[in-house]
CSV table of C-alpha atoms in Angstrom, one decimal:
chain,number,residue,atom,x,y,z
L,1,MET,CA,124.1,111.7,151.4
L,2,PHE,CA,124.1,108.3,149.6
L,3,GLY,CA,121.6,107.5,146.9
L,4,ALA,CA,119.6,104.3,146.8
L,5,ILE,CA,121.0,101.1,145.4
L,6,ASN,CA,119.5,99.5,142.4
L,7,ILE,CA,120.2,96.0,141.1
L,8,LEU,CA,119.3,95.0,137.5
L,9,PHE,CA,119.8,91.6,135.8
L,10,TYR,CA,120.0,91.3,132.1
L,11,PRO,CA,121.2,88.9,129.4
L,12,LYS,CA,124.1,89.5,127.1
L,13,LYS,CA,125.2,87.2,124.3
L,14,ARG,CA,128.9,86.3,124.3
L,15,ALA,CA,131.0,84.7,121.5
L,16,SER,CA,131.1,81.5,123.7
L,17,ASP,CA,127.3,81.4,124.0
L,18,THR,CA,125.7,78.8,121.6
L,19,ASP,CA,122.4,77.1,121.0
L,20,GLY,CA,120.3,80.2,121.9
L,21,LYS,CA,121.9,80.5,125.3
L,22,VAL,CA,122.9,83.9,126.7
L,23,THR,CA,124.9,84.9,129.8
L,24,VAL,CA,123.2,86.8,132.6
L,25,TYR,CA,124.8,89.9,134.1
L,26,ALA,CA,124.2,91.9,137.2
L,27,ARG,CA,124.3,95.7,137.1
L,28,ILE,CA,124.6,97.7,140.3
L,29,THR,CA,123.8,101.4,140.3
L,30,VAL,CA,124.7,103.7,143.2
L,31,ASN,CA,124.5,107.5,142.9
L,32,GLY,CA,124.2,107.3,139.2
L,33,LYS,CA,127.3,105.2,138.7
L,34,ARG,CA,127.3,101.6,137.5
L,35,ALA,CA,129.3,98.5,138.0
L,36,GLU,CA,128.6,95.2,136.1
L,37,PHE,CA,129.7,91.6,136.4
L,38,SER,CA,128.8,88.3,135.0
L,39,LEU,CA,126.9,85.8,137.1
L,40,ARG,CA,128.4,83.0,135.0
L,41,ARG,CA,125.1,81.4,134.3
L,42,THR,CA,123.4,81.0,130.9
L,43,VAL,CA,119.7,80.9,130.1
L,44,ASP,CA,117.5,80.4,127.1
L,45,GLU,CA,117.2,83.9,125.6
L,46,GLN,CA,113.5,83.3,124.5
L,47,ARG,CA,112.5,82.6,128.1
L,48,TRP,CA,114.0,85.8,129.6
L,49,ASP,CA,111.5,88.5,130.8
L,50,ALA,CA,113.3,91.8,130.3
L,51,ARG,CA,110.7,93.8,132.2
L,52,ALA,CA,110.9,91.6,135.3
L,53,GLY,CA,114.6,90.9,135.0
L,54,ARG,CA,114.2,87.1,135.5
L,55,LEU,CA,113.1,83.9,133.8
L,56,ARG,CA,109.5,83.3,132.7
L,57,GLY,CA,107.7,80.1,133.8
L,58,THR,CA,106.9,78.0,136.9
L,59,GLY,CA,109.1,74.9,136.4
L,60,LEU,CA,111.6,73.7,139.0
L,61,GLU,CA,114.7,74.9,137.1
L,62,VAL,CA,113.1,78.4,136.5
L,63,SER,CA,112.2,78.8,140.2
L,64,LYS,CA,115.7,77.6,141.2
L,65,PHE,CA,117.4,80.2,138.9
L,66,ASN,CA,115.1,83.0,140.0
L,67,ARG,CA,115.9,82.2,143.7
L,68,PHE,CA,119.6,82.5,142.8
L,69,LEU,CA,118.9,86.0,141.4
L,70,ASP,CA,117.2,86.9,144.6
L,71,THR,CA,120.1,85.7,146.6
L,72,VAL,CA,122.5,87.8,144.5
L,73,LYS,CA,120.3,90.9,144.9
L,74,ASN,CA,119.9,90.4,148.7
L,75,ARG,CA,123.7,89.9,149.2
L,76,CYS,CA,124.4,93.2,147.4
L,77,PHE,CA,121.8,94.9,149.5
L,78,GLU,CA,123.4,93.5,152.7
L,79,ILE,CA,126.9,94.8,151.6
L,80,HIS,CA,125.3,98.2,150.9
L,81,ASP,CA,123.7,98.3,154.3
L,82,THR,CA,126.9,97.2,156.0
L,83,LEU,CA,129.0,99.9,154.3
L,84,LEU,CA,126.5,102.6,155.4
L,85,ARG,CA,126.4,101.3,159.0
L,86,GLU,CA,130.2,101.4,159.2
L,87,HIS,CA,130.4,104.8,157.5
L,88,GLN,CA,132.5,103.3,154.7
L,89,ASP,CA,132.7,104.6,151.1
L,90,VAL,CA,129.7,103.3,149.2
L,91,SER,CA,129.9,102.9,145.4
L,92,ALA,CA,128.8,100.4,142.8
L,93,THR,CA,132.4,99.2,142.3
L,94,VAL,CA,133.0,98.7,146.0
L,95,ILE,CA,129.8,96.6,146.3
L,96,LYS,CA,130.7,94.6,143.2
L,97,ASN,CA,134.2,93.9,144.5
L,98,MET,CA,133.0,92.9,147.9
L,99,TYR,CA,130.4,90.5,146.4
L,100,LEU,CA,133.1,88.9,144.2
L,101,GLY,CA,135.5,88.8,147.2
L,102,LYS,CA,137.8,91.4,145.7
L,103,GLU,CA,137.6,94.1,148.3
L,104,GLY,CA,141.0,95.3,147.2
L,105,LYS,CA,143.4,97.7,149.0
L,106,GLU,CA,142.4,100.8,150.8
L,107,TRP,CA,143.9,103.8,149.0
L,108,MET,CA,145.8,106.4,151.1
L,109,VAL,CA,146.0,110.1,150.5
L,110,LEU,CA,149.7,110.6,150.3
L,111,GLU,CA,150.2,107.4,148.4
L,112,ILE,CA,147.9,108.7,145.6
L,113,PHE,CA,149.6,112.1,145.7
L,114,GLU,CA,153.1,110.5,145.4
L,115,ASN,CA,152.0,108.3,142.5
L,116,HIS,CA,150.6,111.4,140.8
L,117,ASN,CA,153.9,113.3,141.2
L,118,GLU,CA,156.0,110.3,140.0
L,119,GLU,CA,153.8,110.1,136.8
L,120,MET,CA,154.1,113.9,136.3
L,121,GLU,CA,157.9,113.6,136.6
L,122,SER,CA,158.0,110.9,133.9
L,123,LEU,CA,156.0,113.3,131.6
L,124,LEU,CA,158.2,116.4,132.0
L,125,GLY,CA,158.4,118.1,128.6
L,126,LYS,CA,155.4,116.1,127.4
L,127,GLY,CA,152.6,118.2,128.8
L,128,PHE,CA,154.1,119.1,132.2
L,129,THR,CA,156.8,121.6,133.2
L,130,LYS,CA,159.4,121.4,135.9
L,131,GLY,CA,157.7,124.4,137.6
L,132,THR,CA,154.4,122.6,137.8
L,133,LEU,CA,156.1,119.5,139.3
L,134,GLN,CA,157.8,121.7,141.9
L,135,ARG,CA,154.4,123.1,142.9
L,136,TYR,CA,152.9,119.7,143.3
L,137,ARG,CA,155.9,118.5,145.3
L,138,ALA,CA,155.5,121.5,147.6
L,139,ALA,CA,151.8,120.8,148.0
L,140,TYR,CA,152.6,117.2,148.9
L,141,LYS,CA,154.9,118.3,151.6
L,142,HIS,CA,152.3,120.7,153.1
L,143,VAL,CA,149.6,118.0,153.0
L,144,SER,CA,152.0,115.5,154.6
L,145,ALA,CA,152.8,118.0,157.4
L,146,TYR,CA,149.1,118.6,157.9
L,147,VAL,CA,148.3,114.9,158.2
L,148,GLN,CA,151.1,114.4,160.8
L,149,HIS,CA,150.0,117.5,162.7
L,150,ASN,CA,146.3,116.8,162.8
L,151,TYR,CA,146.2,113.0,162.8
L,152,GLN,CA,149.6,112.0,164.2
L,153,ARG,CA,150.0,109.6,161.3
L,154,ASN,CA,152.2,109.3,158.2
L,155,ASP,CA,149.1,108.8,156.0
L,156,ILE,CA,145.4,108.4,156.2
L,157,PRO,CA,142.8,106.7,154.0
L,158,VAL,CA,141.5,108.9,151.2
L,159,ARG,CA,137.9,108.1,152.3
L,160,ARG,CA,138.6,110.2,155.5
L,161,VAL,CA,139.0,113.4,153.5
L,162,ASP,CA,135.9,115.5,154.0
L,163,HIS,CA,135.0,119.2,153.9
L,164,LYS,CA,136.4,119.6,157.5
L,165,PHE,CA,139.7,118.2,156.3
L,166,ILE,CA,139.9,120.7,153.5
L,167,THR,CA,139.0,123.8,155.6
L,168,GLY,CA,141.4,122.5,158.3
L,169,LEU,CA,144.2,122.3,155.6
L,170,GLU,CA,143.5,125.9,154.6
L,171,TYR,CA,143.8,127.0,158.2
L,172,PHE,CA,147.0,125.0,158.7
L,173,LEU,CA,148.6,126.4,155.6
L,174,LYS,CA,147.9,130.0,156.8
L,175,SER,CA,148.6,129.6,160.5
L,176,LYS,CA,151.4,127.0,160.7
L,177,ARG,CA,153.0,127.2,157.3
L,178,ASN,CA,152.7,131.0,157.0
L,179,CYS,CA,151.2,130.9,153.5
L,180,GLU,CA,149.5,134.0,152.1
L,181,HIS,CA,145.8,133.5,151.2
L,182,ASN,CA,146.3,133.0,147.5
L,183,THR,CA,149.3,130.7,148.0
L,184,ALA,CA,147.3,128.5,150.4
L,185,ILE,CA,144.4,128.3,147.9
L,186,LYS,CA,146.9,127.3,145.1
L,187,TYR,CA,148.1,124.4,147.2
L,188,ILE,CA,144.5,123.3,148.0
L,189,VAL,CA,143.7,123.4,144.3
L,190,ASN,CA,146.7,121.1,143.7
L,191,PHE,CA,145.4,118.8,146.4
L,192,LYS,CA,141.9,118.9,144.8
L,193,LYS,CA,143.3,117.3,141.7
L,194,ILE,CA,144.5,114.4,143.7
L,195,ILE,CA,141.1,113.9,145.3
L,196,ARG,CA,139.4,114.1,141.9
L,197,ILE,CA,141.7,111.3,140.7
L,198,ALA,CA,140.5,109.1,143.7
L,199,TYR,CA,136.8,110.0,142.9
L,200,ALA,CA,137.2,109.2,139.2
L,201,ASN,CA,138.7,105.8,140.1
L,202,GLU,CA,135.8,105.2,142.5
L,203,TRP,CA,138.2,104.9,145.5
L,204,ILE,CA,135.8,107.3,147.2
L,205,SER,CA,132.1,107.5,146.6
L,206,ARG,CA,131.7,111.3,147.0
L,207,ASP,CA,133.6,114.4,146.1
L,208,PRO,CA,134.6,116.3,149.4
L,209,PHE,CA,135.3,119.4,147.3
L,210,PHE,CA,131.7,119.6,146.1
L,211,HIS,CA,130.9,122.4,148.6
L,212,TRP,CA,134.4,124.0,148.5
L,213,LYS,CA,135.2,126.8,146.1
L,214,ALA,CA,138.5,128.6,145.6
L,215,SER,CA,138.3,132.2,146.7
L,216,TRP,CA,141.0,134.3,145.3
L,217,LYS,CA,141.9,137.7,146.7
L,218,THR,CA,142.7,140.4,144.1
L,219,LYS,CA,146.3,141.4,144.6
L,220,GLU,CA,147.7,144.6,143.2
L,221,LYS,CA,150.5,143.7,140.8
L,222,GLN,CA,153.5,146.1,141.1
L,223,PHE,CA,155.2,147.7,138.1
L,224,LEU,CA,157.8,150.4,137.5
L,225,THR,CA,156.6,153.9,136.6
L,226,GLN,CA,158.3,155.6,133.6
L,227,GLY,CA,160.5,157.6,136.0
L,228,GLU,CA,161.6,154.4,137.9
L,229,LEU,CA,162.3,152.6,134.6
L,230,ASP,CA,164.3,155.6,133.3
L,231,LYS,CA,166.3,155.7,136.6
L,232,LEU,CA,167.1,152.0,136.2
L,233,GLN,CA,168.1,152.2,132.6
L,234,ASN,CA,170.3,155.3,133.0
L,235,LYS,CA,172.2,154.1,136.1
L,236,LYS,CA,175.9,153.7,135.1
L,237,SER,CA,177.8,152.6,138.2
L,238,PHE,CA,176.8,148.9,138.4
L,239,LEU,CA,179.0,145.9,139.2
L,240,PRO,CA,179.3,143.7,136.1
L,241,ARG,CA,177.0,141.0,137.6
L,242,LEU,CA,174.3,143.6,138.4
L,243,ASP,CA,174.7,145.3,135.1
L,244,LEU,CA,173.9,142.0,133.3
L,245,VAL,CA,170.8,141.4,135.4
L,246,ARG,CA,169.6,145.0,135.0
L,247,ASP,CA,170.0,144.7,131.2
L,248,ILE,CA,167.9,141.5,131.1
L,249,PHE,CA,165.3,143.1,133.3
L,250,VAL,CA,165.1,146.1,131.0
L,251,PHE,CA,164.9,143.9,128.0
L,252,CYS,CA,161.9,142.2,129.5
L,253,CYS,CA,160.3,145.6,130.3
L,254,TYR,CA,160.4,146.4,126.6
L,255,THR,CA,159.4,143.0,125.2
L,256,GLY,CA,157.0,141.6,127.9
L,257,LEU,CA,158.8,138.3,127.9
L,258,ALA,CA,158.6,136.2,131.0
L,259,TYR,CA,161.9,135.0,132.5
L,260,ALA,CA,161.4,131.4,131.2
L,261,ASP,CA,160.9,132.8,127.7
L,262,VAL,CA,163.8,135.2,127.5
L,263,LYS,CA,166.1,132.5,128.8
L,264,LEU,CA,165.0,130.3,125.8
L,265,LEU,CA,165.1,133.1,123.2
L,266,LYS,CA,167.1,132.0,120.1
L,267,GLN,CA,168.2,133.8,117.0
L,268,GLU,CA,165.6,131.9,114.9
L,269,ASP,CA,162.9,133.5,117.2
L,270,ILE,CA,163.8,136.9,115.8
L,271,ILE,CA,162.3,137.5,112.4
L,272,ILE,CA,161.6,140.3,110.0
L,273,GLY,CA,158.0,141.4,110.6
L,274,VAL,CA,155.4,142.8,108.2
L,275,ASP,CA,156.8,146.3,108.7
L,276,GLY,CA,160.3,145.4,107.6
L,277,TYR,CA,161.7,145.6,111.2
L,278,ARG,CA,162.8,142.9,113.5
L,279,TRP,CA,160.2,141.1,115.7
L,280,ILE,CA,160.3,138.4,118.3
L,281,LYS,CA,158.0,135.5,117.4
L,282,MET,CA,158.0,132.5,119.7
L,283,GLY,CA,155.8,130.1,121.6
L,284,ARG,CA,155.5,130.8,125.3
L,285,LYS,CA,156.9,128.0,127.5
L,286,LYS,CA,154.0,128.2,129.9
L,287,THR,CA,151.0,128.2,127.5
L,288,LYS,CA,152.6,127.4,124.1
L,289,ALA,CA,150.7,130.5,122.8
L,290,ILE,CA,152.6,132.5,120.2
L,291,SER,CA,153.9,135.9,121.3
L,292,SER,CA,154.4,138.5,118.5
L,293,ILE,CA,156.5,141.4,119.6
L,294,PRO,CA,158.1,144.2,117.5
L,295,LEU,CA,161.6,144.9,119.0
L,296,LEU,CA,161.7,148.4,120.5
L,297,PRO,CA,165.1,150.4,120.3
L,298,PRO,CA,166.0,149.7,124.0
L,299,ALA,CA,165.6,146.0,123.5
L,300,GLU,CA,167.5,146.1,120.2
L,301,ALA,CA,170.4,147.9,122.0
L,302,ILE,CA,170.6,145.2,124.7
L,303,ILE,CA,170.7,142.4,122.1
L,304,GLU,CA,173.6,144.3,120.3
L,305,LYS,CA,175.4,144.8,123.6
L,306,TYR,CA,175.7,141.1,124.2
L,307,SER,CA,176.1,139.9,120.7
L,308,GLU,CA,179.8,139.1,121.3
L,309,HIS,CA,179.2,137.4,124.7
L,310,PRO,CA,180.7,133.8,124.6
L,311,TYR,CA,177.3,132.3,125.7
L,312,VAL,CA,175.6,134.0,122.8
L,313,LEU,CA,178.4,133.2,120.3
L,314,GLU,CA,178.0,129.5,121.1
L,315,GLY,CA,174.4,129.8,119.9
L,316,LYS,CA,172.8,128.9,123.3
L,317,ALA,CA,170.5,131.9,123.4
L,318,VAL,CA,170.2,135.6,122.3
L,319,LEU,CA,171.1,136.8,125.8
L,320,PRO,CA,173.2,135.3,128.7
L,321,VAL,CA,170.5,135.0,131.2
L,322,LEU,CA,171.4,133.9,134.8
L,323,THR,CA,169.2,131.6,136.9
L,324,ASN,CA,165.9,133.0,138.1
L,325,GLN,CA,167.0,132.7,141.7
L,326,LYS,CA,170.2,134.6,141.2
L,327,SER,CA,168.4,137.2,139.0
L,328,ASN,CA,165.8,137.9,141.7
L,329,ALA,CA,168.5,138.1,144.4
L,330,TYR,CA,170.5,140.6,142.3
L,331,LEU,CA,167.4,142.6,141.5
L,332,LYS,CA,166.9,143.4,145.2
L,333,GLU,CA,170.5,144.9,145.2
L,334,ILE,CA,169.7,146.8,142.1
L,335,ALA,CA,166.5,148.3,143.6
L,336,ASP,CA,168.6,149.5,146.6
L,337,VAL,CA,171.3,151.0,144.4
L,338,CYS,CA,168.6,152.9,142.3
L,339,GLY,CA,166.5,153.9,145.3
L,340,ILE,CA,163.5,152.1,144.0
L,341,ASN,CA,161.3,151.1,147.0
L,342,LYS,CA,159.6,148.1,145.2
L,343,ASN,CA,160.2,144.3,145.3
L,344,LEU,CA,161.9,143.9,142.0
L,345,THR,CA,161.5,140.4,140.5
L,346,THR,CA,161.9,139.1,137.0
L,347,HIS,CA,158.2,139.0,136.5
L,348,LEU,CA,157.7,142.6,137.5
L,349,ALA,CA,159.3,143.5,134.2
L,350,ARG,CA,156.4,141.8,132.3
L,351,HIS,CA,153.9,143.9,134.4
L,352,THR,CA,155.9,147.0,133.5
L,353,PHE,CA,155.7,146.2,129.8
L,354,ALA,CA,151.9,145.8,130.0
L,355,THR,CA,151.3,148.9,132.0
L,356,THR,CA,154.0,151.6,131.7
L,357,VAL,CA,155.5,150.8,128.3
L,358,THR,CA,152.3,149.9,126.3
L,359,LEU,CA,148.8,150.4,127.8
L,360,SER,CA,149.6,153.8,129.4
L,361,LYS,CA,151.0,155.0,126.0
L,362,GLY,CA,147.7,154.2,124.3
L,363,VAL,CA,148.5,150.8,122.9
L,364,SER,CA,145.2,148.8,122.7
L,365,ILE,CA,144.6,146.0,125.1
L,366,SER,CA,144.1,143.5,122.2
L,367,THR,CA,147.5,144.4,120.8
L,368,VAL,CA,149.1,144.0,124.2
L,369,SER,CA,147.4,140.7,124.7
L,370,LYS,CA,148.8,139.4,121.4
L,371,MET,CA,152.3,140.5,122.4
L,372,LEU,CA,152.1,138.9,125.8
L,373,GLY,CA,150.9,135.7,124.2
L,374,HIS,CA,147.6,135.6,126.1
L,375,ARG,CA,144.8,133.4,124.9
L,376,SER,CA,142.2,135.6,126.4
L,377,LEU,CA,141.7,139.4,126.9
L,378,LYS,CA,140.5,138.5,130.4
L,379,THR,CA,144.1,137.4,131.3
L,380,THR,CA,145.5,140.7,129.9
L,381,GLN,CA,143.1,142.7,132.0
L,382,ILE,CA,145.0,141.6,135.1
L,383,TYR,CA,148.0,143.7,133.8
L,384,ALA,CA,145.8,146.6,132.5
L,385,LYS,CA,146.4,149.0,135.4
L,386,VAL,CA,145.0,152.4,135.0
L,387,LEU,CA,147.8,154.8,136.0
L,388,ASP,CA,147.2,157.9,138.1
L,389,SER,CA,148.8,160.0,135.3
L,390,LYS,CA,146.3,158.6,132.8
L,391,ILE,CA,143.4,159.3,135.1
L,392,ALA,CA,144.6,162.9,135.6
L,393,GLU,CA,145.0,163.4,131.9
L,394,GLU,CA,141.6,162.1,131.0
L,395,MET,CA,139.8,163.8,133.9
L,396,SER,CA,141.5,167.2,133.1
L,397,VAL,CA,139.7,167.1,129.7
L,398,LEU,CA,136.4,166.5,131.5
L,399,LYS,CA,137.2,169.2,134.0
L,400,LYS,CA,137.9,171.7,131.3
L,401,GLN,CA,134.7,170.9,129.5
L,402,LEU,CA,132.7,171.4,132.7
L,403,GLU,CA,134.5,174.7,133.5
L,404,GLU,CA,133.6,176.0,130.0
L,405,GLN,CA,130.0,175.0,130.4
L,406,GLU,CA,129.9,176.8,133.8
L,407,ALA,CA,131.4,179.9,132.3
L,408,GLN,CA,128.9,180.0,129.5
L,409,LYS,CA,126.1,179.6,132.1
L,410,ARG,CA,127.3,182.5,134.2
L,411,LYS,CA,127.7,184.7,131.1
L,412,LYS,CA,124.0,184.1,130.2
L,413,GLU,CA,122.9,185.0,133.7
L,414,ILE,CA,124.7,188.4,133.8
L,415,PRO,CA,122.3,191.2,132.6
L,416,ASN,CA,123.2,193.4,129.7
L,417,GLN,CA,124.7,196.7,131.1
L,418,ASP,CA,124.2,198.7,127.8
């Protein structure tokens, strides 16, 4: 729904204005947003009626100037009505540009998207990561495929994006591109940023995402139980390439480091902590938040094991980490060899640290949050799984208390036989 248009004329003194003369400007307001432009006419400031927005008086020059103001206003109203009739985007900027004869180009969806991605690529390492760029590139490909599938065109004007376009994109991602629900929502959130850029630049007059809200499905995050972690650690008959990936995975299970962070871990990131033992203290690549992690014996042992590796001796990192793609591929082999029926990934190690290694052993959630480098406890709670063993342990205490209360009750109900 479009708001009413309002036209206001007002004087503004410029450096070039002399002898009490001021330049008159027009201000167009549509849906609370303004656009202003100079009428390139000057008037006597003392004769300007601010309340009426025109000159005072009845002389010929005054009447002529006020008629000119009426002409400007009527022309703006005509443009506004034409845009509404033709179902075009209506904004103060569009009306101003059409009045001035500067309608400008029509912005296209994929054109804006591509410009955004190119700018992001130029800012890699300066606020954006390669992973973020890859996600936006993938989102671009999906939106491009949707436009071709639904509209049989290579691109469409951004003004044609509406709520139906968005819901149609979600259906397309799930049905034609085989995306899971949360994955589809992530791509639409990426696309939402592109549309917000268009809205902020007034290339469209309304936000088609106004009535759309991302709906995330809670997904159980997998982790290794203590028994599975022990089985993985103690397995001896690994091929060298699998042995390395297993060790890096176990290291992450005992430090909580994400793949991107363990790959960047340097000797200077290992310090002597307040307790006199070695700690990892580094900024996370993803959030730049500081992780503070005391090194547990299994992690210390892995660092020692690879201390003479050529990659480590060259000072490139503390551990010789393979690519994420190779690591995940080898982890699937490792799971088969160990008889672990779970989809092992590099990030599953971080979940294991949060659940099996720390929280289930009584480490407080605030401490785990600090080690994981989270800025909010709310983020840590995603990892805070309550294990069945912990439920059994705590409920057994309650069960015992209730059984004792029941025994005491029965004892009181039995009459004295003496």
